[in-house]
Short mmCIF file of C-alpha atoms in Angstrom, two decimals:
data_model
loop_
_atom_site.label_atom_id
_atom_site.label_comp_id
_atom_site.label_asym_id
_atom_site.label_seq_id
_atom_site.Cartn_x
_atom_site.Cartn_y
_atom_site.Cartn_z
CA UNK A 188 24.41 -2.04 -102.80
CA UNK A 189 27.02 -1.56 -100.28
CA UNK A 190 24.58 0.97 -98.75
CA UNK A 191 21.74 -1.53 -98.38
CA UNK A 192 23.68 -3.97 -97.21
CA UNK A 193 25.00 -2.05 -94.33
CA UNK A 194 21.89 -1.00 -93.12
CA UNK A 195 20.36 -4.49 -93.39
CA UNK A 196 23.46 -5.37 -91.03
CA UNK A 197 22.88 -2.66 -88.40
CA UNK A 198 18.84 -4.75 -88.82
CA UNK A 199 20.06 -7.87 -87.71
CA UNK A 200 22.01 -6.62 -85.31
CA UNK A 201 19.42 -4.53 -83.67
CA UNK A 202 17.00 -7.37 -83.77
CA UNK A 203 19.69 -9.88 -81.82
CA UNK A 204 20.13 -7.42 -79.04
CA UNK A 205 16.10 -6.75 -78.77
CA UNK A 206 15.94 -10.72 -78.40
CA UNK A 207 18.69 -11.08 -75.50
CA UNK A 208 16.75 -8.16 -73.75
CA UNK A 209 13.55 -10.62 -74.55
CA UNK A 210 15.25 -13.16 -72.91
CA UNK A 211 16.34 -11.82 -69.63
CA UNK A 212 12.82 -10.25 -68.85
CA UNK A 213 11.42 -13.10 -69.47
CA UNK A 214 13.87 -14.79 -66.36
CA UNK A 215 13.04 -12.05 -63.97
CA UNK A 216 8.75 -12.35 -64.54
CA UNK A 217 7.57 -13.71 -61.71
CA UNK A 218 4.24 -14.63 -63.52
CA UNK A 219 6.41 -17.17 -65.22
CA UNK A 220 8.14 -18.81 -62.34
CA UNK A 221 5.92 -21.42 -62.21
CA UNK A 222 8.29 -23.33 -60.36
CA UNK A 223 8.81 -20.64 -57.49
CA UNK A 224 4.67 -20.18 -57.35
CA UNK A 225 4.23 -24.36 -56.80
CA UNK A 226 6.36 -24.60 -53.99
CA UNK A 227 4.77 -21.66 -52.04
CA UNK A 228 1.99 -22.91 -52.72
CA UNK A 229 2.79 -26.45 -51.44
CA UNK A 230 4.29 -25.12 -48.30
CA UNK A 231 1.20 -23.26 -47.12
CA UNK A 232 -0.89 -25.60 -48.32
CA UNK A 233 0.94 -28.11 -45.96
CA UNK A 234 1.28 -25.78 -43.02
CA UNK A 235 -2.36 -24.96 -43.28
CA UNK A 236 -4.02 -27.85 -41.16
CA UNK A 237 -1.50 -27.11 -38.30
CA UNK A 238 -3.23 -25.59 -35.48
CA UNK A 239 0.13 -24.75 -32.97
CA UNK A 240 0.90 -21.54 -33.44
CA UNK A 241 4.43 -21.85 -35.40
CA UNK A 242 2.31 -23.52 -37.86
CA UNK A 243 -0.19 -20.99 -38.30
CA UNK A 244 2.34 -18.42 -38.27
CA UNK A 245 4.29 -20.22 -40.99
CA UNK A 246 1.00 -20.66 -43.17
CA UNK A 247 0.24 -16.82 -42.55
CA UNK A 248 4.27 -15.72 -43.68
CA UNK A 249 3.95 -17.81 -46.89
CA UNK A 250 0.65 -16.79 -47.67
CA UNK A 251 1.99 -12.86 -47.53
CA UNK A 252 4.95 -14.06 -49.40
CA UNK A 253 3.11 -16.01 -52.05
CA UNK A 254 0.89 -13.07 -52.53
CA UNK A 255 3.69 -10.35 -52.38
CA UNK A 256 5.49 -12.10 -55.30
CA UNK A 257 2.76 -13.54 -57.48
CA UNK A 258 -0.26 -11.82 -56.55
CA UNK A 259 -0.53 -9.89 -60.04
CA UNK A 260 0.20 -12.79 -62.16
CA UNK A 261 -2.68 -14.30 -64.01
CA UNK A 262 -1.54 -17.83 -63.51
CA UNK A 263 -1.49 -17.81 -59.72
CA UNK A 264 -5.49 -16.32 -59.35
CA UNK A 265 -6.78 -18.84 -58.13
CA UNK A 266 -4.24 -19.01 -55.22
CA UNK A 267 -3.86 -14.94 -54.97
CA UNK A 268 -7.92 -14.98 -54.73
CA UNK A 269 -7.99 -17.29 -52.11
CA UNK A 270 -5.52 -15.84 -50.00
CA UNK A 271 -6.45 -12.18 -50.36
CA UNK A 272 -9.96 -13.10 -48.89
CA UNK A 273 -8.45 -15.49 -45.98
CA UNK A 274 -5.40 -14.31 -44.95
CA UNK A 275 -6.85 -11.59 -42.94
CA UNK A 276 -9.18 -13.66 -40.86
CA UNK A 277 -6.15 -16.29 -40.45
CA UNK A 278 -4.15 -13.33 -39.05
CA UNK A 279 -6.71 -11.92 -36.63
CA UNK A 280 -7.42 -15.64 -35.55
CA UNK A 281 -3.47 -16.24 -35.15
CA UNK A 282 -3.38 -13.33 -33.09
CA UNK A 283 -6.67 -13.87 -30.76
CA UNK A 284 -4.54 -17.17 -30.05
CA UNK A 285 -1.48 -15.97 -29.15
CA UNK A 286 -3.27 -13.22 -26.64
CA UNK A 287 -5.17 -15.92 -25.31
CA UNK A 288 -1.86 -17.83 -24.81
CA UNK A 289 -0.25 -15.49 -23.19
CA UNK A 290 -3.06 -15.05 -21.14
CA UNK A 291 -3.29 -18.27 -19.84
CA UNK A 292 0.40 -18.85 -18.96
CA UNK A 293 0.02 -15.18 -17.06
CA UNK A 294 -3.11 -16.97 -15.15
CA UNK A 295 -1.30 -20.13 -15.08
CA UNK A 296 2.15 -18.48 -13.28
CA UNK A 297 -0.28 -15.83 -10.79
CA UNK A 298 -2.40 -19.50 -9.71
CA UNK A 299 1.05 -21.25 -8.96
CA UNK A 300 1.81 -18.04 -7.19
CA UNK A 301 -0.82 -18.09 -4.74
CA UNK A 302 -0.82 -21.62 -4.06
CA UNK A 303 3.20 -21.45 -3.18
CA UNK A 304 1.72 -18.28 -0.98
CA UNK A 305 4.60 -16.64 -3.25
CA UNK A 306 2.98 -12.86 -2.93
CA UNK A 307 5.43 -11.14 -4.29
CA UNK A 308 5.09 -13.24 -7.95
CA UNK A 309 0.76 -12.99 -7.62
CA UNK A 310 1.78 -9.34 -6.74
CA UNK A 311 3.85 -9.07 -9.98
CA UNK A 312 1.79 -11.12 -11.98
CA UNK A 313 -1.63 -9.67 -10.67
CA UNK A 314 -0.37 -6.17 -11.95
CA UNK A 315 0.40 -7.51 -15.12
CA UNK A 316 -3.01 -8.71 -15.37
CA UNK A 317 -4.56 -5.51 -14.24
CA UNK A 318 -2.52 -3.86 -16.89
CA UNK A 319 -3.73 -6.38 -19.45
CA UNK A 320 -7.33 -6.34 -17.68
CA UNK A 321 -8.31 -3.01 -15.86
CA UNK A 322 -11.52 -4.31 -15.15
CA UNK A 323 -10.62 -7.92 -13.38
CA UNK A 324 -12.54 -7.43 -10.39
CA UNK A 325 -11.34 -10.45 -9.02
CA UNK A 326 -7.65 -9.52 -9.02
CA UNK A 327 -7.92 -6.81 -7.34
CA UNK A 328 -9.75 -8.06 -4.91
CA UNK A 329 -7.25 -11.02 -4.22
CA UNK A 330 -4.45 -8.53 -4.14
CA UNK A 331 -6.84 -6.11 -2.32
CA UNK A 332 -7.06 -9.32 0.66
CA UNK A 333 -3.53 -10.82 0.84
CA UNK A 334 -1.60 -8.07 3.47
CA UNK A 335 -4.70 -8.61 5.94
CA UNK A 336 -4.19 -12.58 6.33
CA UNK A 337 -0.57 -11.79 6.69
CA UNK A 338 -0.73 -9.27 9.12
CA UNK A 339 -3.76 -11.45 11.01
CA UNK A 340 -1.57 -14.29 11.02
CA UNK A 341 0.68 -12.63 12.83
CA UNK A 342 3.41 -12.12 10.48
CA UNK A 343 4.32 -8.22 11.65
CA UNK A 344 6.49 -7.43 7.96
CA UNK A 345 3.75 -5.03 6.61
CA UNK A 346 5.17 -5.92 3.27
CA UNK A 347 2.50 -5.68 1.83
CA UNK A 348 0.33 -3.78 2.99
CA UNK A 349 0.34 -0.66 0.63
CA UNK A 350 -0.57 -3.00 -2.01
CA UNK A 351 -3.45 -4.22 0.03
CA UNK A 352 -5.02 -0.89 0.63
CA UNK A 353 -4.09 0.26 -2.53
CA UNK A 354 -6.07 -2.79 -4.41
CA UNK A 355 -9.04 -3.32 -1.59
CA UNK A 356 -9.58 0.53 -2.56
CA UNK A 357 -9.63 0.05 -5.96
CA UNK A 358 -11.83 -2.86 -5.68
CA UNK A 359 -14.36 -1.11 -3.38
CA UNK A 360 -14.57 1.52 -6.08
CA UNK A 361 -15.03 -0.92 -8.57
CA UNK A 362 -17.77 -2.75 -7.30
CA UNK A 363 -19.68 0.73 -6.33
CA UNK A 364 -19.11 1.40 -9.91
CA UNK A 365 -21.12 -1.22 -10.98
CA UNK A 366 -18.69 -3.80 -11.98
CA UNK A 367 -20.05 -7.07 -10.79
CA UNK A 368 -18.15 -11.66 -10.67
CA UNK A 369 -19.57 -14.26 -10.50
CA UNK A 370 -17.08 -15.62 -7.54
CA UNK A 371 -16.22 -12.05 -6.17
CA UNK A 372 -12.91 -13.04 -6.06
CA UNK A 373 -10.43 -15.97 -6.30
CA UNK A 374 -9.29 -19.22 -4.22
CA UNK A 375 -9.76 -18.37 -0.39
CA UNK A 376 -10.56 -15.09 -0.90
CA UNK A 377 -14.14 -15.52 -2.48
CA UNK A 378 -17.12 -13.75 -1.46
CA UNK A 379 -20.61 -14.86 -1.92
CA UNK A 380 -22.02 -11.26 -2.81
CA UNK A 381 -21.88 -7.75 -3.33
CA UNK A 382 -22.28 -7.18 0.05
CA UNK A 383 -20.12 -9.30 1.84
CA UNK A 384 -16.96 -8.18 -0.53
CA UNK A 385 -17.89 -4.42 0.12
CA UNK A 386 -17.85 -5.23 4.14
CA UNK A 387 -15.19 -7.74 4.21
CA UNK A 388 -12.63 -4.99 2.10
CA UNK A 389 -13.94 -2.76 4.14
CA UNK A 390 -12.65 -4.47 6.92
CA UNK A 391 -9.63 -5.13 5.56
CA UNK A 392 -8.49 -1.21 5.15
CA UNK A 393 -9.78 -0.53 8.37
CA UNK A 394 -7.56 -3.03 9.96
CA UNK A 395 -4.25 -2.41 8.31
CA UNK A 396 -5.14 1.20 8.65
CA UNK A 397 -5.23 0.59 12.70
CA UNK A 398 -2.93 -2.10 13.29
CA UNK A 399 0.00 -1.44 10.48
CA UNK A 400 -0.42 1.78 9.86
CA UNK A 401 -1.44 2.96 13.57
CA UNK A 402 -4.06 5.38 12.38
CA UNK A 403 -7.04 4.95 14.35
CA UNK A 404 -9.10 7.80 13.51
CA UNK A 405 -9.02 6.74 9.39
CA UNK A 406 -9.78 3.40 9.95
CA UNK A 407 -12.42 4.10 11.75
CA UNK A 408 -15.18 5.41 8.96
CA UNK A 409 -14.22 1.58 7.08
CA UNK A 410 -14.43 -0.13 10.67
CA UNK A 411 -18.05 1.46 11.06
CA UNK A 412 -18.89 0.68 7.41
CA UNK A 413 -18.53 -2.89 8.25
CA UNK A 414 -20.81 -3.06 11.30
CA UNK A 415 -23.55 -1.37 9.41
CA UNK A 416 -23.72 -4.13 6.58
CA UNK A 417 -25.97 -6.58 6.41
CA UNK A 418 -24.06 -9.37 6.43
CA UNK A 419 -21.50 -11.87 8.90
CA UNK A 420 -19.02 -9.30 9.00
CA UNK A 421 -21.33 -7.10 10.96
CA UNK A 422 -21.04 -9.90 13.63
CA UNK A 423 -17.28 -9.99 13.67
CA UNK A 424 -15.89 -8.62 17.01
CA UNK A 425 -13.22 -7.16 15.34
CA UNK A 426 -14.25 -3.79 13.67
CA UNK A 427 -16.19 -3.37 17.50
CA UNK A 428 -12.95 -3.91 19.00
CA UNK A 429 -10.90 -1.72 16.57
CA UNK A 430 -13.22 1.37 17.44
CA UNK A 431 -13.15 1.19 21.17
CA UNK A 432 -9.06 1.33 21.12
CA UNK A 433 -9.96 4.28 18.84
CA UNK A 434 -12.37 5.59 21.76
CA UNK A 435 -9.82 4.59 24.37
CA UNK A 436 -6.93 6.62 22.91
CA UNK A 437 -9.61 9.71 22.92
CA UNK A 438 -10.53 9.62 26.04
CA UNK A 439 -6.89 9.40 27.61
CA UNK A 440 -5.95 12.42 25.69
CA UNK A 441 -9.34 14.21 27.08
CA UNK A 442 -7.76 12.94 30.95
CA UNK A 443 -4.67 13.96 29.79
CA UNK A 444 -6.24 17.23 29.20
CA UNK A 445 -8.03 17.28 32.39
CA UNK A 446 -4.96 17.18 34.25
CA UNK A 447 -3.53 19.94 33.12
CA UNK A 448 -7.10 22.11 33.23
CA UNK A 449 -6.79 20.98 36.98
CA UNK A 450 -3.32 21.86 37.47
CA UNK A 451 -3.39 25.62 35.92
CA UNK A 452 -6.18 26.80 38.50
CA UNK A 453 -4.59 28.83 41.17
CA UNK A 454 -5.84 30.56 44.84
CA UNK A 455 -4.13 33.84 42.80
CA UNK A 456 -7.00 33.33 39.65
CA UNK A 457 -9.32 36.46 39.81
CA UNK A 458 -13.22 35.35 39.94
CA UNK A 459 -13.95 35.62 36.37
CA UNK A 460 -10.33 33.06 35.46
CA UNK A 461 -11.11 30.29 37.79
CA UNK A 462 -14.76 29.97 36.89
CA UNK A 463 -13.86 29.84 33.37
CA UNK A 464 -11.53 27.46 34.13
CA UNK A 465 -14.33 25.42 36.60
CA UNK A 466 -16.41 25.94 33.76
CA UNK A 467 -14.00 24.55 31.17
CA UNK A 468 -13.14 21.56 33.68
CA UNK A 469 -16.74 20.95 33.75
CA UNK A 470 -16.92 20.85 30.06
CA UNK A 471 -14.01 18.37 29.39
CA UNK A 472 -15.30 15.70 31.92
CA UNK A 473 -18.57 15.88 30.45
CA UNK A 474 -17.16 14.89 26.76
CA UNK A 475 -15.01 12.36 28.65
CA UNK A 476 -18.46 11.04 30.10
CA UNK A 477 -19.92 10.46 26.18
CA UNK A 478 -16.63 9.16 25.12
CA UNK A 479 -16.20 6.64 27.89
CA UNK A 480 -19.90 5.30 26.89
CA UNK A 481 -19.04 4.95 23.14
CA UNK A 482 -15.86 2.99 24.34
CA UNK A 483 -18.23 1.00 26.39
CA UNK A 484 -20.64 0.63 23.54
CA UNK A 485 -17.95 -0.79 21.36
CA UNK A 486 -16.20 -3.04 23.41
CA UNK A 487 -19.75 -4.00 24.61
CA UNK A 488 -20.61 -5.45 21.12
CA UNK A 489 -16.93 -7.17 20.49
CA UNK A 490 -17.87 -8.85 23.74
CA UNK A 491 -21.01 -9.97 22.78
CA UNK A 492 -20.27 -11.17 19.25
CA UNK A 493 -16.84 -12.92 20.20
CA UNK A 494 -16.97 -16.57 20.17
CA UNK A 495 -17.94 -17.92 23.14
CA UNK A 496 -15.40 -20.72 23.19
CA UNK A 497 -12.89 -17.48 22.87
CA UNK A 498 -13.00 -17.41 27.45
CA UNK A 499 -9.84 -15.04 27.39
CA UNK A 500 -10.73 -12.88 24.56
CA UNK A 501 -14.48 -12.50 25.98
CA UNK A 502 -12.66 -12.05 29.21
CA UNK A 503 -10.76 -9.15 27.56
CA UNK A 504 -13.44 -7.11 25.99
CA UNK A 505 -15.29 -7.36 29.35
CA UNK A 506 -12.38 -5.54 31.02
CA UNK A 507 -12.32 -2.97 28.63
CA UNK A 508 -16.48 -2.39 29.39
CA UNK A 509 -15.40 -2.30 33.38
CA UNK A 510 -12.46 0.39 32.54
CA UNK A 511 -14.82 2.79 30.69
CA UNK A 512 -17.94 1.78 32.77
CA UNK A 513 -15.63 2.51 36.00
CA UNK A 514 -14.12 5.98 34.85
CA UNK A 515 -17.86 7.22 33.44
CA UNK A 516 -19.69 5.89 36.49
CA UNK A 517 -16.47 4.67 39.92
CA UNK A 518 -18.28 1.78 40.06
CA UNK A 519 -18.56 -1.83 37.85
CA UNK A 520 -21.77 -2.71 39.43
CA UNK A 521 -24.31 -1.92 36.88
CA UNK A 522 -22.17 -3.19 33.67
CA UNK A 523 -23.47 -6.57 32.64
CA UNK A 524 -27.14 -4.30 32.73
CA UNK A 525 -25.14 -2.06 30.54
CA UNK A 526 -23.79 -5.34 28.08
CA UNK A 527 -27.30 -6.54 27.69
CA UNK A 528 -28.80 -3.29 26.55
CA UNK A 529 -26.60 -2.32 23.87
CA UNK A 530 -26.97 -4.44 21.39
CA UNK A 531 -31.03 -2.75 21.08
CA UNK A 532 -29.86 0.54 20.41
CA UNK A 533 -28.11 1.60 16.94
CA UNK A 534 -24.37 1.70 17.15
CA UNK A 535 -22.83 5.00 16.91
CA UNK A 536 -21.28 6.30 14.05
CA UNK A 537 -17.41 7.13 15.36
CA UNK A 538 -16.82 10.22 12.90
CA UNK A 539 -19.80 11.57 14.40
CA UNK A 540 -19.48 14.20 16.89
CA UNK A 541 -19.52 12.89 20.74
CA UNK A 542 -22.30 14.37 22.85
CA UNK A 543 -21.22 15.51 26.34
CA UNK A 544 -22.65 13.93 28.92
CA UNK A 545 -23.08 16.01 32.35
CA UNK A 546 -24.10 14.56 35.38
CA UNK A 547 -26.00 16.63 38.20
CA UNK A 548 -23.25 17.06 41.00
CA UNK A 549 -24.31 14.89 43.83
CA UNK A 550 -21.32 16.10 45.88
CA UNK A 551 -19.30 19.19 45.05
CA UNK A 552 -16.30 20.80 47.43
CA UNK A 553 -16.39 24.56 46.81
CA UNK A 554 -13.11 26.99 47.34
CA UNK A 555 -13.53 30.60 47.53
CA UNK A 556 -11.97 32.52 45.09
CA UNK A 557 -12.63 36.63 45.92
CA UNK A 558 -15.86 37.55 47.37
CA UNK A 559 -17.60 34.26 45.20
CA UNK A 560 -17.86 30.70 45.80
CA UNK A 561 -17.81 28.09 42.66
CA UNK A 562 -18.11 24.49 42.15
CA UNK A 563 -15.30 22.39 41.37
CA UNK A 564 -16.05 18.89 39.08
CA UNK A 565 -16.83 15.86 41.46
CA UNK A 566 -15.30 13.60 38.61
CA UNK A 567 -11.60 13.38 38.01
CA UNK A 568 -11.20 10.56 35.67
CA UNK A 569 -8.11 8.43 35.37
CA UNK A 570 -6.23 7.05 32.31
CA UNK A 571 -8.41 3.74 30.86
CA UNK A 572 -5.60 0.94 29.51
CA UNK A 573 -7.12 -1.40 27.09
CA UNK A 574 -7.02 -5.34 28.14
CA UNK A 575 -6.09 -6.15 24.63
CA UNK A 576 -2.64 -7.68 23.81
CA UNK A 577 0.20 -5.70 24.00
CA UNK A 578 2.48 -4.80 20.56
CA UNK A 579 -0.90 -3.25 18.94
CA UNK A 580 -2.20 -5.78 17.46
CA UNK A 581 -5.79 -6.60 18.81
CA UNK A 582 -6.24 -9.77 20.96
CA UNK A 583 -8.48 -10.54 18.66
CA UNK A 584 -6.03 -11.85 16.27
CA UNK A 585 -3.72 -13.61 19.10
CA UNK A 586 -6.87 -15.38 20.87
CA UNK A 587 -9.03 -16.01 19.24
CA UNK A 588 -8.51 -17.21 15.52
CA UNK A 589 -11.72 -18.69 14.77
CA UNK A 590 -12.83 -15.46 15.06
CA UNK A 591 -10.86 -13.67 12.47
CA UNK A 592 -12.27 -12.16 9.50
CA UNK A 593 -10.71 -14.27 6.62
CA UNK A 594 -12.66 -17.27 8.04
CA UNK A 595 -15.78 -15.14 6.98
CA UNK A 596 -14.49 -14.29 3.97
CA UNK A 597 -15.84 -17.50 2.17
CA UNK A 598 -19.13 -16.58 2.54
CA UNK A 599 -20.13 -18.00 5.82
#
């Protein structure tokens, strides 16, 4: 007896401590919180309708919560169903919003920028949005405009005119790309077409190129790109302009080298030396003749497409026609024939080579040198000096402000 008894005991006793066990599982179920389940469920189900975006990132976290701690249990389907086929869309909505959010406050802050004429924030903000955006044509070609009104307007900083280039490059290759707007560009810097954008960046790099950077002979292929478009730009006297200071500066250094052909010939040179150098004088005056006309050409079209209530500027560019006209020809008689007819003839590619130009020598002094008589060069041309404004800036820009490009840029 005493043995059944004591095993009976050791029964009981097993049996209690199975039903604590019982006991505390049953507190630590989730499927049988149904308290914990109703209010999760109450709290999405009242930040559901919210359409701000703590709201809808509330309703998202307590959806993930509701289904990370009762999404097994059998008395919470329903709910678990529901959220397992919504919660994703919910999430890619919530985040389509915020993007778009952020979006607009980025747009929102680079508009306020340019409006304030605060370039360095659109400069920070339109690189943000570039980032964000590779493809925003009309960014860059905002950014692409902004260091040629500055510099136009006189304001000599060059701040920021790496960023100009840098974007009016990128926008050029963008638009040859294929990559097309509706406005092609933003606020003032807007272009009616394809066309006019290509030829009014265009114009841009050539100018900063020229006037900030003091590189003539780059800006020079953009400068010509711009005259051969088919749009107002192509009228602008400024890209004419640009290129005949190019010219200009060539043809002083081919004086400059005439000079010093000149000075090396001596009465000690044996026949063969000085009519090499005769012959090599000869040479250099006749590619100062073709440069002299394609300075005359160019400043012959900034003339004639300058506005003709722009008297000094006109004025200018007439002076710079008389300088080449008188160096190619010693006279100015003959240069308002010489106006009139260019604009009928195409307009010469600068990057192209310059064809020498040799006159028959209507007068010639001869020296003896040995047993043979040569011909010396009748012409000796002198240095050319541009009427423009001083400080190199073209007078375009100083005198004549209804001329300058940005006013085109709208697409006038």
């Amino acid at each position: 007896m005493k043995t059944i008894f004591r095993y009976t005991n050791i029964a009981f006793l097993l049996a209690a401590m199975l039903g604590v066990g019982a006991v505390a599982g049953s507190a630590q179920d989730p499927c049988g919180d149904a308290e914990g389940q109703l209010a999760l469920s109450d709290k999405f189900r009242a930040d559901f309708p919210k359409r701000d975006l703590p709201g809808r990132k509330s309703a998202i976290d307590t959806g993930k919560q509701f289904l990370e701690k009762y999404g097994a249990c059998e008395s919470a389907k329903d709910m678990a169903d529901y959220l397992k086929a919504n919660l994703p869309t919910m999430e890619k909505n919530y985040n389509a919003l915020v993007a778009e959010t952020e979006k607009q406050a980025l747009y929102s802050r680079f508009n306020e920028a340019v409006k304030a004429k605060n370039w360095d924030a659109v400069y920070s903000g339109g690189k943000e949005i570039l980032a964000k955006e590779p493809d925003q044509l009309d960014v860059m070609i905002t950014l692409g405009s902004i260091g040629y009104d500055e510099l136009f307007e006189g304001r000599t900083t060059f701040k920021y005119n790496d960023d100009t280039l840098r974007f009016a490059k990128q926008a050029i290759a963008a638009i040859e790309s294929g990559k097309t707007s509706t406005t092609y560009g933003l606020f003032q810097w807007t272009f009616k077409d394809k066309q006019t954008a290509l030829a009014e960046l265009n114009l841009t790099i050539g100018y900063l190129t020229q006037v900030a950077l003091k590189n003539k002979k780059d800006a020079a292929p953009y400068l010509y790109k711009v005259t051969q478009s088919s749009t107002a730009a192509a009228k602008n006297p400024i890209p004419y302009e640009l290129i005949g200071r190019f010219y200009f500066d060539e043809l002083n250094a081919l004086v400059e080298k005439i000079k010093a052909a000149e000075a090396s010939q001596s009465p000690t040179d044996t026949v063969e030396i000085a009519q090499k150098k005769v012959d090599d004088i000869k040479a250099l005056v006749a590619l100062a003749n073709g440069t002299a006309e394609r300075a005359m050409d160019a400043f012959s079209r900034a003339f004639t497409n300058a506005d003709p209530k722009a008297a000094d500027y006109k004025k200018q560019m007439k002076s710079n026609v008389e300088a080449a006209y008188k160096l190619r020809f010693g006279k100015v008689e003959g240069v308002d024939r010489w106006i009139a007819g260019v604009v009928a003839k195409p307009f010469p590619n600068p990057t192209s080579p310059i064809t020498p130009v040799s006159d028959p020598e209507a007068t010639t002094t001869t020296t003896t040198s040995g047993s043979v008589q040569v011909a010396e060069p009748a012409a000796k041309p002198a240095p050319v000096k541009s009427a423009s404004a001083t400080n190199g800036k073209p007078a375009t820009a100083v005198t004549q402000p209804a001329a300058k490009a940005v006013a085109k840029k709208k697409g006038a």
